[in-house]
GROMACS .gro file of C-alpha atoms in nm:
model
  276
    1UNK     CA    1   2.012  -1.364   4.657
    2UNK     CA    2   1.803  -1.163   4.400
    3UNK     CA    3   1.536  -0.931   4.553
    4UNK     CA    4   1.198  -1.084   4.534
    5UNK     CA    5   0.913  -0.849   4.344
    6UNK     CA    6   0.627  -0.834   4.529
    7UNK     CA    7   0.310  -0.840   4.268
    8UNK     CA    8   0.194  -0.431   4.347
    9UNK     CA    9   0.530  -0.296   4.288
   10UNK     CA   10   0.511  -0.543   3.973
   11UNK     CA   11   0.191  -0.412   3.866
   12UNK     CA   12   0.315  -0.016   3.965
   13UNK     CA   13   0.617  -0.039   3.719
   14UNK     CA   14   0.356  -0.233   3.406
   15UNK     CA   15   0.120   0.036   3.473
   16UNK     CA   16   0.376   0.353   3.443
   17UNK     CA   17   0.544   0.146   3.185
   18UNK     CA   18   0.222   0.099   2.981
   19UNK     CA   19   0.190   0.529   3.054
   20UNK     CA   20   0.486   0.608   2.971
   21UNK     CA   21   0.465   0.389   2.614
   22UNK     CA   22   0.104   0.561   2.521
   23UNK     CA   23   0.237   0.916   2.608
   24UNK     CA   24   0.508   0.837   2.345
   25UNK     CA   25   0.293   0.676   2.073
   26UNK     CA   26   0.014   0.920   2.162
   27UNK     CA   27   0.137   1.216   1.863
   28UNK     CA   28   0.144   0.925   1.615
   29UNK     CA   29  -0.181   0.798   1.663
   30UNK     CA   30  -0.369   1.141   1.686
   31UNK     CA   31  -0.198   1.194   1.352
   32UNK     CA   32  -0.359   0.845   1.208
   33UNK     CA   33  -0.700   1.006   1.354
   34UNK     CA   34  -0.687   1.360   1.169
   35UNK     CA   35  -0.580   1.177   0.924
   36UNK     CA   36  -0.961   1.013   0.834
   37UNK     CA   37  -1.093   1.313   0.949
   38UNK     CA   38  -1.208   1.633   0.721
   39UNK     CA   39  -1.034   1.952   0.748
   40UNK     CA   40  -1.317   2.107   0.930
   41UNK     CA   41  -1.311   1.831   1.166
   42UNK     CA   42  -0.920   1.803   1.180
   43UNK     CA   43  -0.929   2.134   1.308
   44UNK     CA   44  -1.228   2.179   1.546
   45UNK     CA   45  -1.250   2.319   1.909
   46UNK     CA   46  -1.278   2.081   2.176
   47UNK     CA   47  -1.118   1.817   1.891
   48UNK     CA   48  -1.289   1.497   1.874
   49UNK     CA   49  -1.111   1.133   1.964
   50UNK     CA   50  -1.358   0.881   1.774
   51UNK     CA   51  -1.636   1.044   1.762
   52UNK     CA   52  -1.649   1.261   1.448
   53UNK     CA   53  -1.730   1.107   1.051
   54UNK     CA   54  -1.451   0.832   0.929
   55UNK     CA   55  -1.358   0.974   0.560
   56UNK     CA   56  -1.105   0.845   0.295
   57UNK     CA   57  -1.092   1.143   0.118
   58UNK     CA   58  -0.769   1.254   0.239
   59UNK     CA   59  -0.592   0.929   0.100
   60UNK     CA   60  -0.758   0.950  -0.248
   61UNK     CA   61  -0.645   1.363  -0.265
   62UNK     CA   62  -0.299   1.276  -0.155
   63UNK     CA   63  -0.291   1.009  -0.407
   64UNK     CA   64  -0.408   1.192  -0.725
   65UNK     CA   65  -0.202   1.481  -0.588
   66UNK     CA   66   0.121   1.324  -0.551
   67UNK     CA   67   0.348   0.997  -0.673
   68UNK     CA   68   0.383   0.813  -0.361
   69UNK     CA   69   0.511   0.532  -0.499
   70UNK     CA   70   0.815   0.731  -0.688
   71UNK     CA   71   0.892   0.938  -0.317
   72UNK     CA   72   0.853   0.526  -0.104
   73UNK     CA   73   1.093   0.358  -0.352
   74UNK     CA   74   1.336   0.697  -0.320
   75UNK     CA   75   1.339   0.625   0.078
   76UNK     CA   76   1.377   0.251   0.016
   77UNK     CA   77   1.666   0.291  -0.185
   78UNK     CA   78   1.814   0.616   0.014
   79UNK     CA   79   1.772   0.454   0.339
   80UNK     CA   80   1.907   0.088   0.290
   81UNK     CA   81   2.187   0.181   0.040
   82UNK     CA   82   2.316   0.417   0.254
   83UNK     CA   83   2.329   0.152   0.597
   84UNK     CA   84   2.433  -0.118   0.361
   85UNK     CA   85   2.779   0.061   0.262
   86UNK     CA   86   2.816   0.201   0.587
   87UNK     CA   87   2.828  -0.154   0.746
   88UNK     CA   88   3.078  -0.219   0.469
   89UNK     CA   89   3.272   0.067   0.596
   90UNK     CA   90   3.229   0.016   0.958
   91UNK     CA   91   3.205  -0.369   1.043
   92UNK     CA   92   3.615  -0.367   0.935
   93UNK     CA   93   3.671  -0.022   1.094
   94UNK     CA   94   3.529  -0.123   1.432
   95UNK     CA   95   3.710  -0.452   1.421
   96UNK     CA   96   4.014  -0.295   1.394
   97UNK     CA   97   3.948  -0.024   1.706
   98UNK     CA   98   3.815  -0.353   1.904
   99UNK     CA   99   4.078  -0.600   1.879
  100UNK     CA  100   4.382  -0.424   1.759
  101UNK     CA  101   4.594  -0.271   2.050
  102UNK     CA  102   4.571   0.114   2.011
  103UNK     CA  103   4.636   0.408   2.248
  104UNK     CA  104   4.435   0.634   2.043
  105UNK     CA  105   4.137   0.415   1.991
  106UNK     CA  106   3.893   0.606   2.243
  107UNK     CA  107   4.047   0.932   2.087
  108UNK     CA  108   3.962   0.868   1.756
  109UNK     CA  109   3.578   0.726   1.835
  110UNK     CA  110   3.523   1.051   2.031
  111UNK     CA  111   3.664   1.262   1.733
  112UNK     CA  112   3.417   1.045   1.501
  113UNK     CA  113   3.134   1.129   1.707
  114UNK     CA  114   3.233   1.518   1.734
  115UNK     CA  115   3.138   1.586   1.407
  116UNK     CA  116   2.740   1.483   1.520
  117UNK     CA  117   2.779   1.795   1.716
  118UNK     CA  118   2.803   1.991   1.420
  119UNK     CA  119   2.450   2.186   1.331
  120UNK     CA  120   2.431   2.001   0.980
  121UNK     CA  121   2.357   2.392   0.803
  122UNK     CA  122   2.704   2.450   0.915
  123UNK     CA  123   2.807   2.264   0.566
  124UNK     CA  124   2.544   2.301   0.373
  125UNK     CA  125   2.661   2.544   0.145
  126UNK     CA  126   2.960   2.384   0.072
  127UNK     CA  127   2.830   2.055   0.035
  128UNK     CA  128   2.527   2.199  -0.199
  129UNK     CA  129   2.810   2.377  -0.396
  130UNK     CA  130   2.992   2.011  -0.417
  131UNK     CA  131   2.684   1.854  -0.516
  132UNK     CA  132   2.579   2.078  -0.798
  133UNK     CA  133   2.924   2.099  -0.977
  134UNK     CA  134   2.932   1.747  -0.984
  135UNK     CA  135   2.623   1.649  -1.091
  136UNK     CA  136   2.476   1.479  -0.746
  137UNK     CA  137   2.189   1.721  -0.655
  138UNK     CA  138   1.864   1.564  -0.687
  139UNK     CA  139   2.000   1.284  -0.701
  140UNK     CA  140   1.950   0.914  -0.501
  141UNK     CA  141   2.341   0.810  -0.552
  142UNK     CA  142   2.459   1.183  -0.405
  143UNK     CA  143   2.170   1.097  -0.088
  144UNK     CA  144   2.315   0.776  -0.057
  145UNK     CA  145   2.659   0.908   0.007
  146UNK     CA  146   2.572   1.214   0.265
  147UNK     CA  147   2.375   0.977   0.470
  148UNK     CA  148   2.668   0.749   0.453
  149UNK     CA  149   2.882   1.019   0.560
  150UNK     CA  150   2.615   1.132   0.878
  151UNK     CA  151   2.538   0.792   1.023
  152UNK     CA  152   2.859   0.604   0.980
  153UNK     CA  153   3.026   0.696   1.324
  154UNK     CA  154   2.710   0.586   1.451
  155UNK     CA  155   2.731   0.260   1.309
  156UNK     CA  156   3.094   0.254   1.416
  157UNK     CA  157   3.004   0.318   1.790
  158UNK     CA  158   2.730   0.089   1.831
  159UNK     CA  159   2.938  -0.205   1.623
  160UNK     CA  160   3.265  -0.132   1.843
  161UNK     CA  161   3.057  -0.215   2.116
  162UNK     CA  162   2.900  -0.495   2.026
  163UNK     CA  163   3.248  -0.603   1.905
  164UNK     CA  164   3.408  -0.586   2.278
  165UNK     CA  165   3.195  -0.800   2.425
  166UNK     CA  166   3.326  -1.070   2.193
  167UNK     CA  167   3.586  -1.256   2.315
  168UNK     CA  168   3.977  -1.216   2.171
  169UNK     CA  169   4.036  -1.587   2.199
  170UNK     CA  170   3.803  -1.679   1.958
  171UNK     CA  171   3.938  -1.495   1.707
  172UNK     CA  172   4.337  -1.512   1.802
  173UNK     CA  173   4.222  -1.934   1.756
  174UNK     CA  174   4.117  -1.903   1.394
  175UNK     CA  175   4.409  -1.730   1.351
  176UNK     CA  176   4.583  -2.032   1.475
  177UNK     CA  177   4.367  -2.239   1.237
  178UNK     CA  178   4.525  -2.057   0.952
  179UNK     CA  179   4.201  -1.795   0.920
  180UNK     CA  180   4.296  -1.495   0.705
  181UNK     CA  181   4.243  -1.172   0.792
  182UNK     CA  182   3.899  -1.143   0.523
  183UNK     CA  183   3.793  -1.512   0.671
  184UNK     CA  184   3.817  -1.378   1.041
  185UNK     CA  185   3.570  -1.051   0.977
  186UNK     CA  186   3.370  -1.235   0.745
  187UNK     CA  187   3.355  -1.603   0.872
  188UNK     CA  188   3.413  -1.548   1.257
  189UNK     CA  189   3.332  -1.171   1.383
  190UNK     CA  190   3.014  -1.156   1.194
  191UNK     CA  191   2.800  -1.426   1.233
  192UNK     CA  192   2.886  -1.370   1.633
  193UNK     CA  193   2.728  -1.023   1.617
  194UNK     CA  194   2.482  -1.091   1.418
  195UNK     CA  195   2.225  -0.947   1.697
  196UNK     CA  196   2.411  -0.642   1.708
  197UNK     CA  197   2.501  -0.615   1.347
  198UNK     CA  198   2.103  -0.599   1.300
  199UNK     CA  199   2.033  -0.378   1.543
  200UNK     CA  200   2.300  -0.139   1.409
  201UNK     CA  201   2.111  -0.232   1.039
  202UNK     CA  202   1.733  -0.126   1.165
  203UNK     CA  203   1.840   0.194   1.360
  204UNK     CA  204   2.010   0.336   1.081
  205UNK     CA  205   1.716   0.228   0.829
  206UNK     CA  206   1.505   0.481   1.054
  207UNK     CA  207   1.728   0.733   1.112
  208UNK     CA  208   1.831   0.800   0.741
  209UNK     CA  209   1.395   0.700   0.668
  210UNK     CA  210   1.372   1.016   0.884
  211UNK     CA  211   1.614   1.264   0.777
  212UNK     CA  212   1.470   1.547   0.594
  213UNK     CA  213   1.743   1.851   0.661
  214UNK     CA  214   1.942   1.681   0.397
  215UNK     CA  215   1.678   1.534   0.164
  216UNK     CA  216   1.477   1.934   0.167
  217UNK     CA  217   1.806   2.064   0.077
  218UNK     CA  218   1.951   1.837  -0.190
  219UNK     CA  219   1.646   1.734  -0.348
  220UNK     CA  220   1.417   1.887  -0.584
  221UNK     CA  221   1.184   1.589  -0.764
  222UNK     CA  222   1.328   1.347  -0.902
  223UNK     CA  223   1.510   1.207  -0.569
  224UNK     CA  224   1.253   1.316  -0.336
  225UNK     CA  225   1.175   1.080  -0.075
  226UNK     CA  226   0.867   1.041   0.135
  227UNK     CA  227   1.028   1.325   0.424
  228UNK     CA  228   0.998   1.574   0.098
  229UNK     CA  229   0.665   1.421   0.002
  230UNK     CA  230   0.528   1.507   0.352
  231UNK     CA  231   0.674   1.890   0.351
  232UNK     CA  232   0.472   1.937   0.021
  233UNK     CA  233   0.170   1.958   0.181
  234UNK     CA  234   0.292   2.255   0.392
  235UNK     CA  235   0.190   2.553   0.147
  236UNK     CA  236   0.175   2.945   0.161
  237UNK     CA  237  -0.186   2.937   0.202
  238UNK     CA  238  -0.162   2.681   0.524
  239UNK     CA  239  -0.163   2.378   0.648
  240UNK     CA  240  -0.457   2.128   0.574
  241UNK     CA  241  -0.342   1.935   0.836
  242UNK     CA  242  -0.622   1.654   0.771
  243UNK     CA  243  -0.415   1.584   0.413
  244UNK     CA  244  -0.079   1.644   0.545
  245UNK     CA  245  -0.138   1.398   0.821
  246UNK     CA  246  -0.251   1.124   0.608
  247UNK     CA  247   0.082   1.168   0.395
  248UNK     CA  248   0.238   1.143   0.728
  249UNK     CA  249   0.067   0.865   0.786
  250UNK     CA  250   0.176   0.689   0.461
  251UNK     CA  251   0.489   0.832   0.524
  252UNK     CA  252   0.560   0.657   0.846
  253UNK     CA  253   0.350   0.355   0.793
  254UNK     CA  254   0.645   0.119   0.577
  255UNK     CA  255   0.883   0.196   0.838
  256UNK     CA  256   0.628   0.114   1.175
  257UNK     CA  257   0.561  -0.194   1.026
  258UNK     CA  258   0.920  -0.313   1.018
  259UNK     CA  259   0.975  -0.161   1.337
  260UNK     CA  260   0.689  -0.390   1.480
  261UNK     CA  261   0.795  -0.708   1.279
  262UNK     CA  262   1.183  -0.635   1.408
  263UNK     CA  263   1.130  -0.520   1.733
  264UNK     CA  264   1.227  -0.875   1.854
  265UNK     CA  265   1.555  -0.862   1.691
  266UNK     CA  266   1.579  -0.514   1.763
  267UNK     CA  267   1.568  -0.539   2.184
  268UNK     CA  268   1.826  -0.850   2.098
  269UNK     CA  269   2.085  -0.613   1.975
  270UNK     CA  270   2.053  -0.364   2.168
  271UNK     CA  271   2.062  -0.590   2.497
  272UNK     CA  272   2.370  -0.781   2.304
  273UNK     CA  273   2.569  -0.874   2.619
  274UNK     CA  274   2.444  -0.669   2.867
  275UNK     CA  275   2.380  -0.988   3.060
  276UNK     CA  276   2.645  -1.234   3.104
   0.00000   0.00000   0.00000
């Protein structure tokens, strides 16, 4: 018989919940207040919450300043390109790992996930040197492929999980049916993890929309995306942290929005089969 809740320890756990939620969010919205603030304001002593002069200005500078538009579509493209070949690359891989019989299986998913451990300036010089004999720095396709490269055994581990909890008969009966090994993945496995396929999809949408060791390093202008676009508004002289936090702002604002829109889908996946 499941434990009834009375309503105070109900309320305790919304409250601390609630907390707990605002102390997370709490950077990112003091950044969207500095950034309508001015740079005397941004960095007075007590700061202000609300109460201080609402200003644009910092908007219209980083606009005239900077191509926004050029840096967004760079992360668009950097970001989904490099998820959408990695699920290429992973849906099959995973497949195989969760429903072929192999001794090595956990092996091999603990070796892919070793090389996260690695402090990513522990290649860089090779990988710059790679890059600029070949003709991929500052470029989006030579982005594309590192951040293929860093997130696939992510996308590997959470899709061989989400693969397990699917059940071997279903697929060993297509196979009966006469399913080929290309219908099975495409027709069968997939469209049962869709949850978890999309939950694999948004988390690595954010994590390459927030990687900026790689995109400082390999990028110059022409592939800059928006992590680059925020760094140029740290300069020798100091940070105007009123400007640089409405480019963060802009920055972060494309991918909070899908967040928000997704976050529905997003708990789905991530709770894919946790409850039986």
């Amino acid at each position: 018989m499941a434990r009834a809740v009375t309503p105070a320890r109900k309320a305790t756990v919304t409250v601390f919940a609630w907390g707990v939620g605002l102390l997370i969010f709490f950077p990112i919205l003091w950044t969207i207040l500095t950034s309508f603030k001015t740079e005397a304001e941004a960095i007075a002593s007590p700061p202000s919450f609300v109460g201080f002069d609402w200003t644009l200005e910092n908007y219209s500078t980083v606009m005239e300043r900077s191509n926004y538009f050029l840096h967004f579509l760079n992360s668009v493209v950097i970001s989904v390109g490099s998820t959408l070949i990695g699920l290429l690359v992973a849906i099959p891989a995973a497949w195989s790992m969760a429903f072929v019989p192999g001794k090595r299986t956990k092996d091999v998913l603990m070796w892919m996930l070793s090389t996260k451990m690695l402090p990513p300036v522990g290649v860089l010089i090779p990988i710059y040197l790679i890059f600029r004999d070949t003709g991929l720095l500052d470029t989006r396709t030579g982005l594309v492929i590192v951040l293929t490269l860093i997130n696939l055994p992510i996308i590997v581990w959470m899709l061989y999980t989400y693969f397990k909890e699917i059940p071997v008969d279903i697929l060993e009966a297509a196979r009966m049916d006469g399913a080929s090994l290309r219908a099975e993945i495409i027709y069968v496995l997939t469209p049962m993890a869709v949850p978890g396929i999309a939950s694999t999809l948004l988390l690595n949408i954010i994590l390459a929309w927030n990687e900026a060791f790689w995109t400082l390093n390999l990028t110059a202008a022409n592939a800059a995306p928006l992590t680059a676009f925020i760094a140029s508004y740290s300069s020798p002289e100091g940070l105007f942290y009123a400007k640089l936090s409405a480019a963060s702002t802009m920055a972060i604002a494309p991918i909070l929005i899908m967040g928000w829109f997704s976050q529905k889908q997003l708990v789905r996946g991530l709770t894919f089969g946790a409850v039986k």
